[in-house]
mmCIF file of C-alpha atoms in Angstrom:
data_model
loop_
_atom_site.group_PDB
_atom_site.id
_atom_site.type_symbol
_atom_site.label_atom_id
_atom_site.label_comp_id
_atom_site.label_asym_id
_atom_site.label_seq_id
_atom_site.Cartn_x
_atom_site.Cartn_y
_atom_site.Cartn_z
ATOM 1 C CA MET A 7 0.000 0.000 0.000
ATOM 2 C CA LYS A 8 2.814 2.418 0.870
ATOM 3 C CA ARG A 9 4.531 1.569 -2.376
ATOM 4 C CA ILE A 10 1.402 2.343 -4.408
ATOM 5 C CA LEU A 11 0.999 5.704 -2.628
ATOM 6 C CA ALA A 12 4.648 6.552 -3.301
ATOM 7 C CA ILE A 13 4.264 5.705 -6.987
ATOM 8 C CA LEU A 14 1.049 7.755 -7.311
ATOM 9 C CA THR A 15 2.688 10.728 -5.585
ATOM 10 C CA GLY A 16 5.649 10.519 -7.955
ATOM 11 C CA VAL A 17 3.393 10.366 -11.007
ATOM 12 C CA LEU A 18 1.370 13.380 -9.835
ATOM 13 C CA LEU A 19 4.516 15.420 -9.194
ATOM 14 C CA LEU A 20 5.919 14.514 -12.597
ATOM 15 C CA ALA A 21 2.634 15.448 -14.278
ATOM 16 C CA SER A 22 2.596 18.871 -12.609
ATOM 17 C CA PHE A 23 6.160 19.616 -13.775
ATOM 18 C CA THR A 24 5.327 18.475 -17.316
ATOM 19 C CA THR A 25 2.314 20.803 -17.432
ATOM 20 C CA LEU A 26 4.372 23.718 -16.175
ATOM 21 C CA SER A 27 7.082 22.981 -18.766
ATOM 22 C CA ALA A 28 4.491 22.971 -21.565
ATOM 23 C CA SER A 29 3.035 26.281 -20.358
ATOM 24 C CA ILE A 30 6.493 27.835 -20.149
ATOM 25 C CA ALA A 31 7.206 26.717 -23.708
ATOM 26 C CA ASP A 32 3.948 28.378 -24.833
ATOM 27 C CA ILE A 33 4.944 31.626 -23.106
ATOM 28 C CA VAL A 34 8.393 31.539 -24.747
ATOM 29 C CA ASP A 35 6.720 31.015 -28.139
ATOM 30 C CA ALA A 36 4.442 34.002 -27.483
ATOM 31 C CA LEU A 37 7.458 36.186 -26.597
ATOM 32 C CA LYS A 38 9.273 35.062 -29.745
ATOM 33 C CA GLY A 39 6.164 35.918 -31.759
ATOM 34 C CA ASN A 40 6.566 39.590 -30.748
ATOM 35 C CA ASP A 41 2.865 39.891 -30.005
ATOM 36 C CA ALA A 42 2.083 41.521 -26.654
ATOM 37 C CA THR A 43 -1.556 40.383 -26.898
ATOM 38 C CA GLN A 44 -0.454 36.752 -27.197
ATOM 39 C CA VAL A 45 1.871 37.119 -24.187
ATOM 40 C CA SER A 46 -0.890 38.758 -22.151
ATOM 41 C CA LYS A 47 -3.061 35.642 -22.492
ATOM 42 C CA TYR A 48 -0.781 34.121 -19.858
ATOM 43 C CA PHE A 49 -1.142 36.980 -17.333
ATOM 44 C CA ASP A 50 -2.589 36.151 -13.931
ATOM 45 C CA SER A 51 -5.585 38.206 -12.735
ATOM 46 C CA ALA A 52 -3.112 40.580 -10.983
ATOM 47 C CA VAL A 53 0.399 41.290 -12.272
ATOM 48 C CA ASP A 54 3.365 43.236 -10.841
ATOM 49 C CA PHE A 55 5.137 45.345 -13.494
ATOM 50 C CA LYS A 56 8.521 47.086 -13.596
ATOM 51 C CA LEU A 57 9.570 48.990 -16.708
ATOM 52 C CA PRO A 58 12.829 50.897 -17.384
ATOM 53 C CA GLY A 59 12.883 54.319 -15.756
ATOM 54 C CA LYS A 60 9.534 53.821 -14.028
ATOM 55 C CA ASP A 61 8.482 52.781 -10.538
ATOM 56 C CA GLU A 62 7.226 49.267 -9.994
ATOM 57 C CA VAL A 63 3.453 48.941 -9.953
ATOM 58 C CA LYS A 64 1.878 46.080 -8.047
ATOM 59 C CA ASN A 65 -1.380 44.206 -8.532
ATOM 60 C CA VAL A 66 -2.193 45.636 -11.946
ATOM 61 C CA SER A 67 -5.282 44.045 -13.478
ATOM 62 C CA LYS A 68 -4.859 41.719 -16.433
ATOM 63 C CA ASN A 69 -6.397 44.332 -18.781
ATOM 64 C CA GLN A 70 -4.106 47.103 -17.522
ATOM 65 C CA ALA A 71 -1.072 44.816 -17.731
ATOM 66 C CA THR A 72 -1.973 44.003 -21.336
ATOM 67 C CA LEU A 73 -2.109 47.726 -22.193
ATOM 68 C CA ILE A 74 1.217 48.385 -20.437
ATOM 69 C CA LEU A 75 2.940 45.597 -22.370
ATOM 70 C CA LYS A 76 1.364 46.608 -25.704
ATOM 71 C CA ASN A 77 2.509 50.216 -25.202
ATOM 72 C CA PHE A 78 6.027 49.105 -24.299
ATOM 73 C CA TYR A 79 6.254 46.839 -27.360
ATOM 74 C CA SER A 80 4.980 49.654 -29.581
ATOM 75 C CA GLU A 81 7.122 52.463 -28.106
ATOM 76 C CA GLN A 82 10.329 50.397 -28.127
ATOM 77 C CA SER A 83 9.685 48.684 -31.476
ATOM 78 C CA ILE A 84 10.208 45.212 -30.005
ATOM 79 C CA LYS A 85 11.194 42.859 -32.810
ATOM 80 C CA GLY A 86 12.611 39.761 -31.147
ATOM 81 C CA PHE A 87 13.205 37.683 -28.053
ATOM 82 C CA ASP A 88 16.117 35.469 -27.019
ATOM 83 C CA LEU A 89 15.644 33.126 -24.070
ATOM 84 C CA SER A 90 18.543 33.165 -21.591
ATOM 85 C CA SER A 91 17.270 30.734 -18.988
ATOM 86 C CA LYS A 92 14.213 29.095 -17.510
ATOM 87 C CA ARG A 93 13.820 27.465 -14.126
ATOM 88 C CA GLU A 94 11.083 25.631 -12.284
ATOM 89 C CA MET A 95 10.923 25.211 -8.520
ATOM 90 C CA GLY A 96 7.937 23.919 -6.581
ATOM 91 C CA GLY A 97 5.139 25.343 -8.695
ATOM 92 C CA THR A 98 7.031 28.543 -9.509
ATOM 93 C CA GLY A 99 8.807 29.210 -12.777
ATOM 94 C CA TYR A 100 11.186 31.890 -13.987
ATOM 95 C CA LEU A 101 12.021 33.002 -17.518
ATOM 96 C CA THR A 102 14.813 35.421 -18.378
ATOM 97 C CA GLY A 103 15.845 36.718 -21.743
ATOM 98 C CA LYS A 104 16.344 39.717 -23.977
ATOM 99 C CA LEU A 105 13.726 41.680 -25.865
ATOM 100 C CA LYS A 106 15.242 43.215 -28.988
ATOM 101 C CA GLY A 107 14.057 46.759 -29.563
ATOM 102 C CA GLY A 108 14.634 49.157 -32.421
ATOM 103 C CA SER A 109 17.702 50.829 -30.919
ATOM 104 C CA ARG A 110 18.556 48.609 -27.936
ATOM 105 C CA SER A 111 17.837 45.385 -26.079
ATOM 106 C CA TYR A 112 16.010 44.986 -22.789
ATOM 107 C CA ASN A 113 16.435 42.295 -20.162
ATOM 108 C CA ILE A 114 13.136 40.685 -19.217
ATOM 109 C CA THR A 115 12.368 38.447 -16.259
ATOM 110 C CA LEU A 116 9.009 36.755 -15.790
ATOM 111 C CA MET A 117 7.903 34.993 -12.632
ATOM 112 C CA LEU A 118 5.236 32.351 -13.172
ATOM 113 C CA LYS A 119 2.973 30.385 -10.888
ATOM 114 C CA THR A 120 0.846 27.356 -11.500
ATOM 115 C CA SER A 121 -2.902 27.797 -11.394
ATOM 116 C CA GLY A 122 -4.393 24.359 -11.672
ATOM 117 C CA SER A 123 -2.835 22.819 -14.762
ATOM 118 C CA THR A 124 -1.363 25.954 -16.382
ATOM 119 C CA ALA A 125 1.261 28.564 -15.617
ATOM 120 C CA SER A 126 0.398 32.237 -15.410
ATOM 121 C CA ILE A 127 2.638 35.310 -15.357
ATOM 122 C CA VAL A 128 2.554 37.133 -12.007
ATOM 123 C CA THR A 129 5.577 39.437 -12.368
ATOM 124 C CA VAL A 130 7.128 41.203 -15.360
ATOM 125 C CA ARG A 131 10.442 43.036 -14.941
ATOM 126 C CA ILE A 132 11.994 44.781 -17.920
ATOM 127 C CA ASN A 133 15.230 46.779 -17.658
#
């Protein structure tokens, strides 16, 4: 009986990491697609945002966060994304990379959390 419980626990843990990995891959694809609307589909209901030269804003609604990201993409002429690293730890994921703008590149870090079977973006830091 203990062996069966141990096996079931292992399978459930593996399944949760697989789901998070798939969601992270979808978010990376959205970033590479240079479409802020596509990226915003993965926003949690409240998002913390930090943009270059601006104060951090906390608990921005999903709609506001979408507008902030769209404006940033438009103003900076974002044309590409290169993934630097991705990590997963206990239901939390991190993505780091570079957004390629018209005249310069920006470092971006996303913190993700699992909500059921998917990952959602809870923090966006661009500098």
